[in-house]
XYZ file of C-alpha atoms in Angstrom:
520
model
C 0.000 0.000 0.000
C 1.191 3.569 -0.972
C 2.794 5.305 1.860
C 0.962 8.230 3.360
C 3.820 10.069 4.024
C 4.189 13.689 2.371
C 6.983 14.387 -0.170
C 9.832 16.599 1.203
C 8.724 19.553 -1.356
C 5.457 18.878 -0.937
C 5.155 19.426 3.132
C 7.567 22.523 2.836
C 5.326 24.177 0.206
C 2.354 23.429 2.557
C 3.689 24.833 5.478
C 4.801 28.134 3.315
C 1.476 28.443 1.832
C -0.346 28.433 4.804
C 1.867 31.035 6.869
C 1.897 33.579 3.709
C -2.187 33.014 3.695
C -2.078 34.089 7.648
C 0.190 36.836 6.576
C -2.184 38.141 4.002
C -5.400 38.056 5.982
C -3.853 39.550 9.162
C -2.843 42.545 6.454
C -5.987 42.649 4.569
C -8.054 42.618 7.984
C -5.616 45.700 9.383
C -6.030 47.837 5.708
C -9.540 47.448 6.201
C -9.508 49.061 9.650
C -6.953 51.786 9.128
C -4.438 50.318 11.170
C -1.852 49.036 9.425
C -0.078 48.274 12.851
C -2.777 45.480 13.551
C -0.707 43.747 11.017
C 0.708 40.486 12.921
C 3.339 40.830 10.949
C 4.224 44.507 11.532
C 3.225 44.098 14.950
C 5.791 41.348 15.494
C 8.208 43.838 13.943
C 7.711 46.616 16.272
C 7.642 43.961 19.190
C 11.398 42.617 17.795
C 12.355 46.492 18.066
C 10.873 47.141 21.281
C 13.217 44.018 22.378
C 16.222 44.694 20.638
C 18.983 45.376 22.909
C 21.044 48.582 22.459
C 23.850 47.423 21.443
C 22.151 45.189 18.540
C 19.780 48.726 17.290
C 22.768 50.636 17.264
C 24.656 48.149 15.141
C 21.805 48.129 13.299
C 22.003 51.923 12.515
C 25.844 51.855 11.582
C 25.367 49.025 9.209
C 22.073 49.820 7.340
C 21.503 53.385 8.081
C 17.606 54.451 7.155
C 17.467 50.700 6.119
C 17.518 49.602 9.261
C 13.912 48.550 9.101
C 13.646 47.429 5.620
C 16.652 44.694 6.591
C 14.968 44.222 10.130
C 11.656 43.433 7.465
C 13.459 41.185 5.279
C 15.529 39.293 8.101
C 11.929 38.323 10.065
C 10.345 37.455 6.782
C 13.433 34.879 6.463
C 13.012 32.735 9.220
C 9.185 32.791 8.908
C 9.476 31.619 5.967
C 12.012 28.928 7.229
C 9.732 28.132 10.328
C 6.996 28.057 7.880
C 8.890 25.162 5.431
C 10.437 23.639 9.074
C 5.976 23.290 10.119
C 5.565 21.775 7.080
C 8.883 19.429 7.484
C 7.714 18.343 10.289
C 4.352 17.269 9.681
C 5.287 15.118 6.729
C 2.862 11.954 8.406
C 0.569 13.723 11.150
C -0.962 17.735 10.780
C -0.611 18.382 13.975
C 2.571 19.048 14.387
C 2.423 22.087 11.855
C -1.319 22.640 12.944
C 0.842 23.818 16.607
C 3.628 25.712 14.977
C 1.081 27.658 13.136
C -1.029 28.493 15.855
C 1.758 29.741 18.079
C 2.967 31.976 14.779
C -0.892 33.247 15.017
C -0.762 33.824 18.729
C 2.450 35.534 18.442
C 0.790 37.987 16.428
C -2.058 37.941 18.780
C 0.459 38.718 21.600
C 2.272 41.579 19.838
C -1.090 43.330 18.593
C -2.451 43.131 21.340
C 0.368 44.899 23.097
C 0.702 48.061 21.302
C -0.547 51.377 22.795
C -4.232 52.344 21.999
C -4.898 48.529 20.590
C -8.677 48.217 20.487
C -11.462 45.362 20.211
C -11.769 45.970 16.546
C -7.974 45.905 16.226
C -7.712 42.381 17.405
C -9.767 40.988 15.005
C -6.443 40.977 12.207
C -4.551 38.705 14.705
C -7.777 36.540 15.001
C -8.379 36.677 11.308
C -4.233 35.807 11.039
C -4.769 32.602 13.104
C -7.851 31.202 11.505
C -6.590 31.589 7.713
C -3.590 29.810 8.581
C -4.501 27.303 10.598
C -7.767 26.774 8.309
C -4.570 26.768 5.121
C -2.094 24.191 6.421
C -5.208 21.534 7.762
C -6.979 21.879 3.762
C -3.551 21.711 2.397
C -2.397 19.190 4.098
C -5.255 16.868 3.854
C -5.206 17.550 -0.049
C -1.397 16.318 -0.206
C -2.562 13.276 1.812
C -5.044 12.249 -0.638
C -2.372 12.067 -3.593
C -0.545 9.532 -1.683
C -3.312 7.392 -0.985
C -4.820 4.645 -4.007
C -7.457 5.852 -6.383
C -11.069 4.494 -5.583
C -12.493 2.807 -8.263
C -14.838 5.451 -9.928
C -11.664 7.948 -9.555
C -9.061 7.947 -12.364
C -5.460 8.325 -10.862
C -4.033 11.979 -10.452
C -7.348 13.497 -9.850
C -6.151 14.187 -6.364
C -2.959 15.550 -7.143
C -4.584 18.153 -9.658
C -6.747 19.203 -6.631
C -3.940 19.761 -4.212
C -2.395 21.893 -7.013
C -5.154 23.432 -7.993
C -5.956 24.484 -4.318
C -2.091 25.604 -3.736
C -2.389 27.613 -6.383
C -5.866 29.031 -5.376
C -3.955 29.744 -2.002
C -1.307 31.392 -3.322
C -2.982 33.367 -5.637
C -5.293 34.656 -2.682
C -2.772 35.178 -0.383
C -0.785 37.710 -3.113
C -4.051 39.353 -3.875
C -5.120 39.576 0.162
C -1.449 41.019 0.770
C -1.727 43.760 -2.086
C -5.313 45.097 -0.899
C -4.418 45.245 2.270
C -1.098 47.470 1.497
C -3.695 49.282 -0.959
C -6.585 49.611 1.979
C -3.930 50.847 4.483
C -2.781 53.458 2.151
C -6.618 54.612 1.631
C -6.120 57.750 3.515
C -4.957 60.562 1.542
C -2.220 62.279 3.090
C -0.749 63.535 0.282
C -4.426 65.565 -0.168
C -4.333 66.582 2.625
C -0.879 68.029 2.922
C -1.094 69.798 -0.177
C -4.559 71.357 1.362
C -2.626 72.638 3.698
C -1.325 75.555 1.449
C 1.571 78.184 1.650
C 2.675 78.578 5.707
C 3.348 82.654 6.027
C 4.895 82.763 9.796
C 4.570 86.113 11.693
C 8.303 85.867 12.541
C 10.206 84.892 9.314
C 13.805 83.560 9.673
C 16.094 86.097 7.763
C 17.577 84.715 4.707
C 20.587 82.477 4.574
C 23.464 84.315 4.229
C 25.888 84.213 1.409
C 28.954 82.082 2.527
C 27.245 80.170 5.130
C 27.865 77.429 3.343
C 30.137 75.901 0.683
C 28.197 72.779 -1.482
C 30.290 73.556 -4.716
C 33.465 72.310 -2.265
C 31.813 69.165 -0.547
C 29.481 70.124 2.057
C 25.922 69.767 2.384
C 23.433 72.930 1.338
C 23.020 74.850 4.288
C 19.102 73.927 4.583
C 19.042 70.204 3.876
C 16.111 69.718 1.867
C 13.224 67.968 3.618
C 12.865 64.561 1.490
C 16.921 64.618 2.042
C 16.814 65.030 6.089
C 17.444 62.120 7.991
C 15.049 59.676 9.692
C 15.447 57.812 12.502
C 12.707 56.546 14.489
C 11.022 53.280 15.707
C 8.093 52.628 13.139
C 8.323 50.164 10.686
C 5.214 52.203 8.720
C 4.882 55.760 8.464
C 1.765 56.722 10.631
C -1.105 58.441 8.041
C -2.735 61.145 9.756
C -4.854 63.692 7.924
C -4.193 67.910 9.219
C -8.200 68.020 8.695
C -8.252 64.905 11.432
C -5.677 65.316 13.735
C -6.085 67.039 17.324
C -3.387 68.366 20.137
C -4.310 67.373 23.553
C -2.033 69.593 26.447
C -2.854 67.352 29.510
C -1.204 66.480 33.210
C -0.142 68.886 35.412
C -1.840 72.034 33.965
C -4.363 74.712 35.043
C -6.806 73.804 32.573
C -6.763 70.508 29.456
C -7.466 71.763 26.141
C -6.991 70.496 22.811
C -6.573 71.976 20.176
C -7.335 71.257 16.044
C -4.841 71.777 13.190
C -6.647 75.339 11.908
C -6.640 76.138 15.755
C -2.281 75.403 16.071
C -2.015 77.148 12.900
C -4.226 80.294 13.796
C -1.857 81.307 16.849
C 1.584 83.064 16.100
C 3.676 80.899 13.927
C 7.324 81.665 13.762
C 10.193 80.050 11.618
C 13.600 78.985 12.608
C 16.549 77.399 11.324
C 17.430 74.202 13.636
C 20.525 71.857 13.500
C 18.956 67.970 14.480
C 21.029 65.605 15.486
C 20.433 61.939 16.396
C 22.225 60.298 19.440
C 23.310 57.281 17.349
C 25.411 59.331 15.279
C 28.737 58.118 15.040
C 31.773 60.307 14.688
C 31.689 61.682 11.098
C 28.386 60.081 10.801
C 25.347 61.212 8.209
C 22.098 61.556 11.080
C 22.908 65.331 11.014
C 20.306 67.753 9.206
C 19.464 71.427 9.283
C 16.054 73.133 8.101
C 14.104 75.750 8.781
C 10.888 74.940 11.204
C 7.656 76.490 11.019
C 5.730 76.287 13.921
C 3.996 77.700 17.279
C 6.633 78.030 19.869
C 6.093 75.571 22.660
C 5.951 78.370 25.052
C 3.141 79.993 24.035
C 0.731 76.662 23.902
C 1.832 75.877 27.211
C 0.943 79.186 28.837
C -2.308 79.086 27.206
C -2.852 75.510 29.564
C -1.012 76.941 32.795
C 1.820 75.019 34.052
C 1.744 73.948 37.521
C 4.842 74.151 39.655
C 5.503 70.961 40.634
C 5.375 69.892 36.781
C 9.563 69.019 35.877
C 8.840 67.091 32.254
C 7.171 67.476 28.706
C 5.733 63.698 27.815
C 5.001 64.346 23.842
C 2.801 61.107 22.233
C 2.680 60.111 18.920
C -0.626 59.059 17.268
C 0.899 55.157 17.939
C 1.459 55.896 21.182
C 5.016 56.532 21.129
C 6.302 58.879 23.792
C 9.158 61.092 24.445
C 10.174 62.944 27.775
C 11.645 66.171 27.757
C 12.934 68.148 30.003
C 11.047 71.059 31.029
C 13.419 73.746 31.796
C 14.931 73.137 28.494
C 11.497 73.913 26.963
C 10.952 76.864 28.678
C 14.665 77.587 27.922
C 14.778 77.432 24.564
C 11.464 80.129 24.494
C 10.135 80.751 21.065
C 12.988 78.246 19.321
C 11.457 75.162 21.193
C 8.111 74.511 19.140
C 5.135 72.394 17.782
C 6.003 72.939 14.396
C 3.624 72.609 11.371
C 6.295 73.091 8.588
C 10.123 72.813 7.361
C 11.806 74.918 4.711
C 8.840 77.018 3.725
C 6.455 73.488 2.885
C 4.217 71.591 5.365
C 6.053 68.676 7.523
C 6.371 65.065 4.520
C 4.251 62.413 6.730
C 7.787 60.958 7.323
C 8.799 63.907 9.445
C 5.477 64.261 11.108
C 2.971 65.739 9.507
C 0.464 67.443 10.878
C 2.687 68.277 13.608
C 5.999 67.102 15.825
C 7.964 68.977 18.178
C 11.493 70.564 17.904
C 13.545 70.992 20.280
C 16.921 72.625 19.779
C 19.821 71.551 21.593
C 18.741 68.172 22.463
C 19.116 64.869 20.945
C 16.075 63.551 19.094
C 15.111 60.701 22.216
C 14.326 63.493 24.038
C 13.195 66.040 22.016
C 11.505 65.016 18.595
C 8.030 63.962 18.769
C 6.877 62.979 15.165
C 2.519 62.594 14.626
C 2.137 64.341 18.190
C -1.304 64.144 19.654
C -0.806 64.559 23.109
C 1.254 67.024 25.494
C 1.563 65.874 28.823
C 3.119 67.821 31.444
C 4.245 65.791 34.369
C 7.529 64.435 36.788
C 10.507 62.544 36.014
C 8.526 59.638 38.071
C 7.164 58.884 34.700
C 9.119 57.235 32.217
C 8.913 57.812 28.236
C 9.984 54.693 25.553
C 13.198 55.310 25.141
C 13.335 55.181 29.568
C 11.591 52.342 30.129
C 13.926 50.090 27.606
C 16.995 51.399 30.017
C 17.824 54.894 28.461
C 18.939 57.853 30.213
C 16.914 60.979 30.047
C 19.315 62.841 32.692
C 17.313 66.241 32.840
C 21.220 67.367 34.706
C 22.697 67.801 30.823
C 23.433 63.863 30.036
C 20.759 64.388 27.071
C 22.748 67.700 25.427
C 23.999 67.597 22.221
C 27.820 66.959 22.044
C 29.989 69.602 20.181
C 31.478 67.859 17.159
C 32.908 68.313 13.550
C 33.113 65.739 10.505
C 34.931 66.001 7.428
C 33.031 66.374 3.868
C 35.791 66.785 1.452
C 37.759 64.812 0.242
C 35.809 61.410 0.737
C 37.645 58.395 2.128
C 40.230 57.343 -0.011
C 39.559 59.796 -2.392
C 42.499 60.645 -5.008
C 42.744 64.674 -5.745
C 44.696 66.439 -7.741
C 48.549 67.289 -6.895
C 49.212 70.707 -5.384
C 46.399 72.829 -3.461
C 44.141 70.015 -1.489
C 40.821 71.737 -0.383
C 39.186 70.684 2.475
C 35.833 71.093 3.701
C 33.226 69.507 6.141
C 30.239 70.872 8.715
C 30.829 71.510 12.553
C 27.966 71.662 15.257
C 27.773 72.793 19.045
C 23.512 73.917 19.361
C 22.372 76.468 22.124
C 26.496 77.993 21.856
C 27.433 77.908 18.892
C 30.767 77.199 16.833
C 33.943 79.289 17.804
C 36.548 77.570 15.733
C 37.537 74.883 13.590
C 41.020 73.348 13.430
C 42.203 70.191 10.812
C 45.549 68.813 11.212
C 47.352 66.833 8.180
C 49.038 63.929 8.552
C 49.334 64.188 12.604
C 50.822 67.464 11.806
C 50.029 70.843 14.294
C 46.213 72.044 14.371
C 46.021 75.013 11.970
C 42.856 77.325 11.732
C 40.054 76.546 9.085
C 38.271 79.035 7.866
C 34.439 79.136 9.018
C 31.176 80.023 7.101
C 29.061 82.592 8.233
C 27.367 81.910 11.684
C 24.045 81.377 10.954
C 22.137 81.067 14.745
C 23.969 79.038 17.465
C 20.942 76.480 16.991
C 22.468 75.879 13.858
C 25.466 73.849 12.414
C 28.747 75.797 10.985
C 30.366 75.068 7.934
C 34.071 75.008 7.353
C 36.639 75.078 4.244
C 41.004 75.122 4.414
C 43.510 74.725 1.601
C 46.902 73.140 2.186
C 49.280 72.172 -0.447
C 50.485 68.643 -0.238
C 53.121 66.155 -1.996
C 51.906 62.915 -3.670
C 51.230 59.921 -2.100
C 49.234 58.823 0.732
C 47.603 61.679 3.538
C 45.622 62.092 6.812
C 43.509 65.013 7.428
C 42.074 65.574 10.876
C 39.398 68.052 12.409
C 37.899 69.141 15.451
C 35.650 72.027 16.928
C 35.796 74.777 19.347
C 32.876 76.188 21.019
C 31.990 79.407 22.143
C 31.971 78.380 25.923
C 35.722 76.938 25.223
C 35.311 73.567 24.607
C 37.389 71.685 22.536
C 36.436 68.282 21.283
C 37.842 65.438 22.805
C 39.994 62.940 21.123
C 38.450 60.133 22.988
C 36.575 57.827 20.797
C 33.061 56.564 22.682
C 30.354 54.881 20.898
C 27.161 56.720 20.406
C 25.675 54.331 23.429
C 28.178 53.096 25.326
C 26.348 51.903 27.320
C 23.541 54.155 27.404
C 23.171 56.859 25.220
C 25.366 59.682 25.613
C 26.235 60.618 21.779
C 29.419 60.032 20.478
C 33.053 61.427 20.702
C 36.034 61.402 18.858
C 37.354 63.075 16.097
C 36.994 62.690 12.514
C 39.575 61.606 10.359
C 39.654 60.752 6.283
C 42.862 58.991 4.683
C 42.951 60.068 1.060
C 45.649 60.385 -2.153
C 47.340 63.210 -3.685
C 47.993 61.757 -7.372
């Protein structure tokens, strides 16, 4: 008698099938309730960040940069896939095996859904919807591959079955594709882009002057001095930018106030919008690093909202939170330090905020590191104590309100790239230098371990702001090492120390930057 035992492709393919269908209807189910974080698999994502240890995110960062989530994406959909064909492996002469694996994939999505800030009833029902298709997938599937091992009745001519089981895996597969698309489709039903161009022209009351000839030198090297907004860095937690309409968003200012009140988007943009040009800087930069970016907010200084709610004395911390629920702590007294250049800003470089950066609104913050400062897709401002702690706290970070949270004076190197060959005789050099809330004093580059000699510096723009810097020496062929560092206007010097950007928690890096590069 034929044995009943599944081929080796055969089980594999069933196991895959049946965890992509589970995929598919957990995404279709969270497109067609605007929440595209209901998504077991996106869910499990954010739950594998949330876990991540330091160490492992910033490696992360280094190596992949604003990929970081598109290889953390790819990596998880590997070994589901391989615990997928392993289910199916394994249940090559009983279901049930694979029928378990399945449903623990399902209630792992369950778990991490149902985890998330604001998760709902309704919200559930993707996990639940995940965990049904695929368990309903692998025990069809797997039944149809049994019955192509098993003899033919009599009124039955042989390979009947085995069309079946290949008609249904393709039926599956076909399904699961076209579940997976609408649900990516469904998600993406709410029209930001609308929205954001409804927005119009932002006119603040208080205009930044113009940038000033010679603050900056792009033709040698360096970045424009306004990066421009599609070009400004992103670093942030969410494997899906959050879609939230201006005409649908609200700004709660709750805690420790004289009086709640929330405000629409017309009723943030109707009070007195100013514009300012901000340096942002991430703590995982490295030394010499890229998560640097300058532009020029538009927005209602945090100041003023906070007045309008009364702040009670005993209140020491700004808790911003995101539409997901995401929260950040800020100090207080840097807030109300920072006066009208700490804001709830609407708009960079003239344009309203790209969703990616925010839009409707985040908060800026200069002079502190994003963790603490940058609240992207704010809804909520809630004025409280250091006794409560923000996301980046509760996973073990350090939100020091005694300075530990500054941004660190530094300088990096734009020109001439790494290993770069240039032309013999006159070498120029240029590169971008930072020290926000004091400002840039000097700049210094030393070749080849030689003594520190003055560069010359672009025009100060605002000490929020970063500083560029250009030199010219005249080297010999062959191979050299160029050198900078910063000065600020308080004195400092930067350190040549070389510390991680979290070592162990997050402090921001030091060091200083250094290119090797040939004279030809």
């Amino acid at each position: 008698m034929p044995s009943t035992r599944l081929g080796v492709a055969q089980s594999a393919f069933v196991g895959f099938l049946a965890v992509a269908m589970a995929l598919a209807a957990g995404h279709l189910v969270a497109g067609l309730l605007l929440s595209p974080s209901a998504s077991p698999f996106l869910a499990v994502g954010n739950a594998a960040i949330d876990r991540t240890p330091t160490p492992v995110k910033n490696f992360a960062v280094q190596q992949f940069g604003t990929n970081d989530k598109l290889a953390l994406l790819i990596g998880m959909a590997v070994v589901i896939a391989l615990v997928a064909v392993a289910a199916g492996l394994l249940s090559r002469r009983s279901p049930v095996p694979g029928l378990v694996i399945v449903g623990l994939l399902g209630g792992l999505g369950l778990l991490a859904v149902a985890e998330q800030a604001g998760t709902s009833g309704p919200t559930l029902l993707a996990p639940l919807a995940s965990l049904l298709a695929g368990v309903g997938a692998f025990w069809g599937l797997h039944a149809l591959a049994r019955s192509t091992h098993r003899d033919p009745t009599p009124d039955r001519r042989r390979g009947v079955p085995r069309r079946e089981f290949l008609v249904a895996s393709g039926s599956v597969a076909a399904g699961a594709a076209l579940m997976g698309v609408g649900g990516e489709l469904l998600s993406r039903r709410v029209d930001v882009a609308a929205s954001r161009a409804a927005v119009g022209p932002l006119v603040p009351a208080a205009p930044s002057p113009p940038i000033p000839a010679g603050a900056a030198f792009p033709e040698l090297g360096t970045p424009t001095f306004l990066t421009p907004a599609a070009e400004f860095y992103r670093v942030d937690v969410n494997l899906t930018v959050p879609q939230l309409r201006a005409e649908d968003a609200r700004l709660r200012i709750t805690g420790l106030v004289d009086r709640e009140i929330e405000l629409t988007y017309d009723d943030v943009r109707a009070h007195r919008l100013v514009e300012r040009p901000i340096t942002m800087t991430c703590v995982s930069n490295y030394v010499g690093g890229p998560y640097v970016s300058t532009a020029a907010f538009i927005g209602v200084p945090l100041t003023d909202l906070l007045l309008e709610a009364g702040v009670r004395p005993e209140a020491t911390q700004l808790i911003g939170r995101s539409v997901d629920g995401f929260t950040i702590g800020t100090p207080l007294r840097r807030v109300l330090q920072a006066e009208d250049r700490a804001m709830l800003a609407i708009g960079m470089n003239g344009e309203p905020l790209l969703p990616e950066h925010g839009f409707p609104m985040r908060t800026v913050i200069p002079g502190l590191y994003g963790y603490v400062s940058a609240t992207k897709w704010v809804t909520e401002l809630e004025l409280t104590t250091f006794d409560v702690d923000p996301y980046w706290e509760q996973r073990g970070w350090d939100g020091d309100p005694e300075g530990i949270v500054t941004i660190k004076t530094s300088s990096r190197i734009d020109a001439p790239g790494p290993f770069e060959q240039v032309p013999a005789g006159e070498v120029t050099f240029a590169g971008i230098s930072w020290a926000q809330t004091i400002g840039i004093e000097r700049v210094e580059i030393s070749v080849d371990e030689g003594p520190w000699e003055d560069a010359e510096l672009g025009v100060a723009v605002n000490v929020d702001t970063w500083r560029m810097w250009r030199a010219r020496r005249t080297l010999d062929p062959g191979l050299h090492t160029v050198t900078v560092r910063a000065t600020d206007r308080s004195g400092y010097t930067q350190t040549a120390e070389r510390v991680g950007p979290i070592n162990p928690g997050p402090d921001g890096s030091t060091g200083l930057h250094s290119i090797t590069f040939t004279v030809a």
